[in-house]
Amino acid sequence: MNFVYFKVDSLPYEKNHQTSFYLKGVELLRDGDIIATPGDIKITALPFFYFCIVPTGFRKIEFRLKNSPPARIVCSVGYLKTGEYLVDTPEGEVILPFNALNGLWTLDRMAQTTIDHRDFLARRFTLIRPVKNTTRNTSVN
């Protein structure tokens, strides 16, 4: 299994965080086959992230929309990248590092405890968003 993301954001030089629009019929594809169907999405703040689990694969992830996003809004899609992510757990929100090379989440850096995607889901964790990179004030993505 792989995590993939669908991201909606403004252009880098235009940081408009307040917005409201719909993207209709969002589909994520790999090799032309639909691998996830988020459907109609209402965007109320930027950046917007949608994450889902898909069967393991290594081909490029693409997206298809039934309508076009507003001007100066860009959409991107791909496999989850190495970095730190805000995760909702039954105990509350935590920041967990993810290693895209081995597909493991680090629960405890000191004890070097890691889990894979199956354990991530079994523990009822939910991916919220990437953690901001403090040196550039931009998302890790």
PDB file of C-alpha atoms in Angstrom:
ATOM      1  CA  MET A   1       0.000   0.000   0.000  1.00  0.00           C
ATOM      2  CA  ASN A   2       1.092   3.571  -0.714  1.00  0.00           C
ATOM      3  CA  PHE A   3      -0.163   6.904   0.570  1.00  0.00           C
ATOM      4  CA  VAL A   4      -0.899   9.407  -2.189  1.00  0.00           C
ATOM      5  CA  TYR A   5      -1.855  13.054  -1.876  1.00  0.00           C
ATOM      6  CA  PHE A   6      -3.951  15.533  -3.822  1.00  0.00           C
ATOM      7  CA  LYS A   7      -3.016  19.133  -3.067  1.00  0.00           C
ATOM      8  CA  VAL A   8      -4.769  22.372  -4.019  1.00  0.00           C
ATOM      9  CA  ASP A   9      -2.886  25.626  -3.469  1.00  0.00           C
ATOM     10  CA  SER A  10      -2.412  29.120  -4.843  1.00  0.00           C
ATOM     11  CA  LEU A  11       0.593  29.986  -6.962  1.00  0.00           C
ATOM     12  CA  PRO A  12       3.787  30.400  -4.887  1.00  0.00           C
ATOM     13  CA  TYR A  13       3.852  34.192  -5.217  1.00  0.00           C
ATOM     14  CA  GLU A  14       0.139  34.560  -4.351  1.00  0.00           C
ATOM     15  CA  LYS A  15      -0.690  33.309  -0.886  1.00  0.00           C
ATOM     16  CA  ASN A  16      -4.453  33.765  -0.751  1.00  0.00           C
ATOM     17  CA  HIS A  17      -5.580  31.560   2.141  1.00  0.00           C
ATOM     18  CA  GLN A  18      -9.242  32.619   2.179  1.00  0.00           C
ATOM     19  CA  THR A  19     -11.170  31.154  -0.698  1.00  0.00           C
ATOM     20  CA  SER A  20     -14.285  29.143  -1.468  1.00  0.00           C
ATOM     21  CA  PHE A  21     -14.847  26.987  -4.536  1.00  0.00           C
ATOM     22  CA  TYR A  22     -15.722  23.435  -5.581  1.00  0.00           C
ATOM     23  CA  LEU A  23     -13.718  20.917  -7.549  1.00  0.00           C
ATOM     24  CA  LYS A  24     -16.110  18.465  -9.154  1.00  0.00           C
ATOM     25  CA  GLY A  25     -15.532  14.799  -9.920  1.00  0.00           C
ATOM     26  CA  VAL A  26     -11.961  14.556  -8.633  1.00  0.00           C
ATOM     27  CA  GLU A  27     -10.341  11.238  -9.612  1.00  0.00           C
ATOM     28  CA  LEU A  28      -6.808   9.992  -9.003  1.00  0.00           C
ATOM     29  CA  LEU A  29      -5.317   7.789 -11.710  1.00  0.00           C
ATOM     30  CA  ARG A  30      -2.322   5.550 -12.317  1.00  0.00           C
ATOM     31  CA  ASP A  31      -1.726   4.264 -15.860  1.00  0.00           C
ATOM     32  CA  GLY A  32      -5.158   5.601 -16.812  1.00  0.00           C
ATOM     33  CA  ASP A  33      -6.910   3.450 -14.185  1.00  0.00           C
ATOM     34  CA  ILE A  34      -8.869   5.132 -11.403  1.00  0.00           C
ATOM     35  CA  ILE A  35      -7.235   4.343  -8.049  1.00  0.00           C
ATOM     36  CA  ALA A  36      -9.220   6.765  -5.851  1.00  0.00           C
ATOM     37  CA  THR A  37     -12.340   8.890  -6.221  1.00  0.00           C
ATOM     38  CA  PRO A  38     -12.465  11.809  -3.785  1.00  0.00           C
ATOM     39  CA  GLY A  39     -15.508  13.084  -5.727  1.00  0.00           C
ATOM     40  CA  ASP A  40     -16.734  16.660  -5.269  1.00  0.00           C
ATOM     41  CA  ILE A  41     -14.538  18.661  -2.900  1.00  0.00           C
ATOM     42  CA  LYS A  42     -15.364  22.029  -1.358  1.00  0.00           C
ATOM     43  CA  ILE A  43     -12.205  24.088  -0.826  1.00  0.00           C
ATOM     44  CA  THR A  44     -12.498  26.728   1.910  1.00  0.00           C
ATOM     45  CA  ALA A  45      -8.830  27.305   2.791  1.00  0.00           C
ATOM     46  CA  LEU A  46      -5.493  26.896   1.033  1.00  0.00           C
ATOM     47  CA  PRO A  47      -3.456  24.807   0.964  1.00  0.00           C
ATOM     48  CA  PHE A  48      -5.924  21.898   0.904  1.00  0.00           C
ATOM     49  CA  PHE A  49      -4.741  18.297   1.222  1.00  0.00           C
ATOM     50  CA  TYR A  50      -6.502  15.010   0.516  1.00  0.00           C
ATOM     51  CA  PHE A  51      -4.670  11.801   1.422  1.00  0.00           C
ATOM     52  CA  CYS A  52      -5.617   8.205   0.668  1.00  0.00           C
ATOM     53  CA  ILE A  53      -4.168   4.704   0.600  1.00  0.00           C
ATOM     54  CA  VAL A  54      -3.860   2.976  -2.770  1.00  0.00           C
ATOM     55  CA  PRO A  55      -2.465  -0.409  -3.853  1.00  0.00           C
ATOM     56  CA  THR A  56       1.318  -0.480  -4.167  1.00  0.00           C
ATOM     57  CA  GLY A  57       2.598   0.840  -7.470  1.00  0.00           C
ATOM     58  CA  PHE A  58       5.418   2.922  -8.824  1.00  0.00           C
ATOM     59  CA  ARG A  59       3.956   4.631 -11.872  1.00  0.00           C
ATOM     60  CA  LYS A  60       3.126   8.322 -11.965  1.00  0.00           C
ATOM     61  CA  ILE A  61      -0.055   9.428 -10.192  1.00  0.00           C
ATOM     62  CA  GLU A  62      -2.294  11.809 -12.147  1.00  0.00           C
ATOM     63  CA  PHE A  63      -5.628  13.506 -11.481  1.00  0.00           C
ATOM     64  CA  ARG A  64      -8.724  14.348 -13.483  1.00  0.00           C
ATOM     65  CA  LEU A  65     -11.384  16.988 -12.738  1.00  0.00           C
ATOM     66  CA  LYS A  66     -14.810  17.598 -14.260  1.00  0.00           C
ATOM     67  CA  ASN A  67     -14.341  21.365 -13.897  1.00  0.00           C
ATOM     68  CA  SER A  68     -11.335  23.655 -13.958  1.00  0.00           C
ATOM     69  CA  PRO A  69      -9.933  25.260 -10.812  1.00  0.00           C
ATOM     70  CA  PRO A  70     -10.151  29.064 -10.546  1.00  0.00           C
ATOM     71  CA  ALA A  71      -7.357  31.193 -11.993  1.00  0.00           C
ATOM     72  CA  ARG A  72      -4.102  31.211 -10.001  1.00  0.00           C
ATOM     73  CA  ILE A  73      -5.021  27.922  -8.278  1.00  0.00           C
ATOM     74  CA  VAL A  74      -2.860  24.864  -8.930  1.00  0.00           C
ATOM     75  CA  CYS A  75      -3.486  21.198  -8.195  1.00  0.00           C
ATOM     76  CA  SER A  76      -0.830  18.542  -7.725  1.00  0.00           C
ATOM     77  CA  VAL A  77      -0.801  14.857  -6.922  1.00  0.00           C
ATOM     78  CA  GLY A  78       1.792  12.229  -6.078  1.00  0.00           C
ATOM     79  CA  TYR A  79       3.162   9.739  -3.619  1.00  0.00           C
ATOM     80  CA  LEU A  80       3.736  10.853  -0.037  1.00  0.00           C
ATOM     81  CA  LYS A  81       7.200  12.375   0.301  1.00  0.00           C
ATOM     82  CA  THR A  82       9.747  12.023   3.081  1.00  0.00           C
ATOM     83  CA  GLY A  83       9.120  14.559   5.826  1.00  0.00           C
ATOM     84  CA  GLU A  84       7.167  15.318   8.966  1.00  0.00           C
ATOM     85  CA  TYR A  85       3.378  15.162   8.981  1.00  0.00           C
ATOM     86  CA  LEU A  86       0.689  16.236  11.404  1.00  0.00           C
ATOM     87  CA  VAL A  87      -1.252  13.096  12.329  1.00  0.00           C
ATOM     88  CA  ASP A  88      -4.482  12.732  14.300  1.00  0.00           C
ATOM     89  CA  THR A  89      -4.256   9.801  16.737  1.00  0.00           C
ATOM     90  CA  PRO A  90      -6.754   8.524  19.328  1.00  0.00           C
ATOM     91  CA  GLU A  91      -4.588  10.350  21.921  1.00  0.00           C
ATOM     92  CA  GLY A  92      -4.555  13.645  19.975  1.00  0.00           C
ATOM     93  CA  GLU A  93      -2.527  15.315  17.229  1.00  0.00           C
ATOM     94  CA  VAL A  94       1.174  14.468  16.933  1.00  0.00           C
ATOM     95  CA  ILE A  95       3.957  15.102  14.435  1.00  0.00           C
ATOM     96  CA  LEU A  96       5.359  11.915  12.902  1.00  0.00           C
ATOM     97  CA  PRO A  97       8.319  11.610  10.525  1.00  0.00           C
ATOM     98  CA  PHE A  98       7.743   9.527   7.371  1.00  0.00           C
ATOM     99  CA  ASN A  99      10.488   7.899   5.293  1.00  0.00           C
ATOM    100  CA  ALA A 100       9.347   7.442   1.691  1.00  0.00           C
ATOM    101  CA  LEU A 101      12.301   5.168   0.857  1.00  0.00           C
ATOM    102  CA  ASN A 102      11.222   2.412   3.239  1.00  0.00           C
ATOM    103  CA  GLY A 103       7.566   3.428   3.766  1.00  0.00           C
ATOM    104  CA  LEU A 104       7.860   3.620   7.542  1.00  0.00           C
ATOM    105  CA  TRP A 105       6.527   6.089  10.105  1.00  0.00           C
ATOM    106  CA  THR A 106       8.716   6.801  13.148  1.00  0.00           C
ATOM    107  CA  LEU A 107       6.733   6.735  16.395  1.00  0.00           C
ATOM    108  CA  ASP A 108       9.635   7.245  18.780  1.00  0.00           C
ATOM    109  CA  ARG A 109      12.958   8.628  17.574  1.00  0.00           C
ATOM    110  CA  MET A 110      14.806   7.685  20.757  1.00  0.00           C
ATOM    111  CA  ALA A 111      13.672   4.038  20.700  1.00  0.00           C
ATOM    112  CA  GLN A 112      13.650   4.013  16.877  1.00  0.00           C
ATOM    113  CA  THR A 113      10.135   2.552  16.874  1.00  0.00           C
ATOM    114  CA  THR A 114       8.606   2.449  13.388  1.00  0.00           C
ATOM    115  CA  ILE A 115       5.326   1.289  11.864  1.00  0.00           C
ATOM    116  CA  ASP A 116       4.220   0.676   8.287  1.00  0.00           C
ATOM    117  CA  HIS A 117       1.026   1.912   6.563  1.00  0.00           C
ATOM    118  CA  ARG A 118      -1.016  -1.082   7.774  1.00  0.00           C
ATOM    119  CA  ASP A 119      -0.093  -0.402  11.408  1.00  0.00           C
ATOM    120  CA  PHE A 120      -0.755   3.311  10.811  1.00  0.00           C
ATOM    121  CA  LEU A 121      -4.334   2.499   9.762  1.00  0.00           C
ATOM    122  CA  ALA A 122      -4.812  -0.230  12.404  1.00  0.00           C
ATOM    123  CA  ARG A 123      -3.982   2.318  15.112  1.00  0.00           C
ATOM    124  CA  ARG A 124      -6.713   4.580  13.649  1.00  0.00           C
ATOM    125  CA  PHE A 125      -4.264   7.340  12.738  1.00  0.00           C
ATOM    126  CA  THR A 126      -5.382   9.971  10.223  1.00  0.00           C
ATOM    127  CA  LEU A 127      -3.009  12.032   8.110  1.00  0.00           C
ATOM    128  CA  ILE A 128      -3.838  15.753   8.329  1.00  0.00           C
ATOM    129  CA  ARG A 129      -1.121  17.690   6.475  1.00  0.00           C
ATOM    130  CA  PRO A 130       2.624  18.162   6.086  1.00  0.00           C
ATOM    131  CA  VAL A 131       4.345  20.165   8.803  1.00  0.00           C
ATOM    132  CA  LYS A 132       5.591  23.573   7.676  1.00  0.00           C
ATOM    133  CA  ASN A 133       9.280  23.916   6.912  1.00  0.00           C
ATOM    134  CA  THR A 134      10.342  26.691   9.301  1.00  0.00           C
ATOM    135  CA  THR A 135      13.335  27.760   7.228  1.00  0.00           C
ATOM    136  CA  ARG A 136      11.316  28.578   4.122  1.00  0.00           C
ATOM    137  CA  ASN A 137       7.802  29.068   5.559  1.00  0.00           C
ATOM    138  CA  THR A 138       6.401  26.676   2.965  1.00  0.00           C
ATOM    139  CA  SER A 139       4.957  23.196   3.058  1.00  0.00           C
ATOM    140  CA  VAL A 140       7.270  20.213   2.918  1.00  0.00           C
ATOM    141  CA  ASN A 141       5.527  19.199  -0.312  1.00  0.00           C
TER     142      ASN A 141
END
